[in-house]
Amino acid sequence: MSENWMTEVDTRFPEPTNLHPEIPHPARVYDFLLGGKDHFPSDREAGEKILAMGEGGRTAVRANRAFLQRAVRTLAELGIDQFLDIGTGIPTAGNTHQVAQQADPEARVVYVDNDPIVLTHARALMSGPGHGVTRVLQADLREPEQILAAREVTETLDLTRPVALLLVAVLHFLKDSERPGEIVAALIDALPSGSYVVLSHVTDEVLTDEEVTGVGVAYSKVPTGMNLRTREQVGQFLTGVDLLDPGLVLCPFWRPDGEPAPEANRVSILAAVGRKP
């Protein structure tokens, strides 16, 4: 790989395709819950159903974003300088490339998402200098082989060296029939020893029956739905990796910067970081 890659910003973003604003998309619903502006009425409708149950939904997505930032910072401090972020969502302040490249300006990041609007905003966000090596790929988590073989990945990341694989708040949009465990295993198998997996996943363990029903209603128009899983089921995605302390926990409790807020016990997202032996 040319050393020029260490400072260049790749601006060869393809034109986005298959934009369907009438169908809510997880990335845009997430953007709404974070207080962003990059969503359509269909996404806002889904998000408002979440908020109708209280501020728990907004608290959860903010806690998830904070976990992502802590995990990336932790791995960068451990010397990881390559990040494959699948299901990244719409780029906002404090995203993976900003956290990683603040710790190491030469860190390389590839974002992968199947929502074409993500490409549009990534192009705008990363069109200027100062972003290190950051690229974006429009692709689907359900096709791990295509992701790993894509030019955006093979030209940016050296898969013979440790990589951080980020699967943050994305696996709950895969149904059991889509075999998410096999997809995760395929991605981990492709990475060398010393790589890491950063994972978060919505769980039903702290939700009431009424809240579980409400989540189902809110995401009923999202083609994938919202697939809540137990701690045991989420833990199975991490089979074969060694979890960093404190293990698989509600995301506010993964190496918090300070004392978690009282409502942290009600954040319905499990999180963990694991190392491939």
PDB file of N, CA and C in Angstrom, residues 144-145 178-189 237:
ATOM      1  N   PRO A 144     -21.500 -10.969   3.779  1.00  0.00           N
ATOM      2  CA  PRO A 144     -20.157 -10.693   4.324  1.00  0.00           C
ATOM      3  C   PRO A 144     -19.038 -10.925   3.319  1.00  0.00           C
ATOM      4  N   GLU A 145     -19.196 -11.918   2.452  1.00  0.00           N
ATOM      5  CA  GLU A 145     -18.136 -12.189   1.474  1.00  0.00           C
ATOM      6  C   GLU A 145     -17.965 -11.014   0.527  1.00  0.00           C
ATOM      7  N   GLU A 178     -32.239 -15.315   8.934  1.00  0.00           N
ATOM      8  CA  GLU A 178     -31.129 -14.819   8.119  1.00  0.00           C
ATOM      9  C   GLU A 178     -29.780 -15.269   8.662  1.00  0.00           C
ATOM     10  N   ARG A 179     -29.785 -16.076   9.702  1.00  0.00           N
ATOM     11  CA  ARG A 179     -28.599 -16.697  10.275  1.00  0.00           C
ATOM     12  C   ARG A 179     -27.520 -15.682  10.657  1.00  0.00           C
ATOM     13  N   PRO A 180     -27.865 -14.752  11.533  1.00  0.00           N
ATOM     14  CA  PRO A 180     -26.879 -13.737  11.916  1.00  0.00           C
ATOM     15  C   PRO A 180     -25.618 -14.321  12.548  1.00  0.00           C
ATOM     16  N   GLY A 181     -25.765 -15.434  13.288  1.00  0.00           N
ATOM     17  CA  GLY A 181     -24.590 -16.054  13.901  1.00  0.00           C
ATOM     18  C   GLY A 181     -23.583 -16.504  12.868  1.00  0.00           C
ATOM     19  N   GLU A 182     -24.061 -17.046  11.765  1.00  0.00           N
ATOM     20  CA  GLU A 182     -23.156 -17.494  10.708  1.00  0.00           C
ATOM     21  C   GLU A 182     -22.487 -16.302  10.029  1.00  0.00           C
ATOM     22  N   ILE A 183     -23.210 -15.212   9.896  1.00  0.00           N
ATOM     23  CA  ILE A 183     -22.640 -14.006   9.282  1.00  0.00           C
ATOM     24  C   ILE A 183     -21.513 -13.460  10.147  1.00  0.00           C
ATOM     25  N   VAL A 184     -21.763 -13.364  11.450  1.00  0.00           N
ATOM     26  CA  VAL A 184     -20.735 -12.862  12.361  1.00  0.00           C
ATOM     27  C   VAL A 184     -19.520 -13.783  12.343  1.00  0.00           C
ATOM     28  N   ALA A 185     -19.762 -15.081  12.369  1.00  0.00           N
ATOM     29  CA  ALA A 185     -18.658 -16.040  12.361  1.00  0.00           C
ATOM     30  C   ALA A 185     -17.822 -15.909  11.095  1.00  0.00           C
ATOM     31  N   ALA A 186     -18.469 -15.706   9.949  1.00  0.00           N
ATOM     32  CA  ALA A 186     -17.744 -15.551   8.682  1.00  0.00           C
ATOM     33  C   ALA A 186     -16.844 -14.322   8.711  1.00  0.00           C
ATOM     34  N   LEU A 187     -17.353 -13.229   9.280  1.00  0.00           N
ATOM     35  CA  LEU A 187     -16.555 -12.010   9.368  1.00  0.00           C
ATOM     36  C   LEU A 187     -15.375 -12.191  10.313  1.00  0.00           C
ATOM     37  N   ILE A 188     -15.617 -12.801  11.470  1.00  0.00           N
ATOM     38  CA  ILE A 188     -14.535 -13.013  12.431  1.00  0.00           C
ATOM     39  C   ILE A 188     -13.489 -13.965  11.861  1.00  0.00           C
ATOM     40  N   ASP A 189     -13.946 -15.016  11.181  1.00  0.00           N
ATOM     41  CA  ASP A 189     -13.012 -15.992  10.613  1.00  0.00           C
ATOM     42  C   ASP A 189     -12.067 -15.355   9.605  1.00  0.00           C
ATOM     43  N   PHE A 237     -23.100 -14.685  19.699  1.00  0.00           N
ATOM     44  CA  PHE A 237     -22.425 -14.013  18.590  1.00  0.00           C
ATOM     45  C   PHE A 237     -20.931 -13.846  18.869  1.00  0.00           C
TER      46      PHE A 237
END
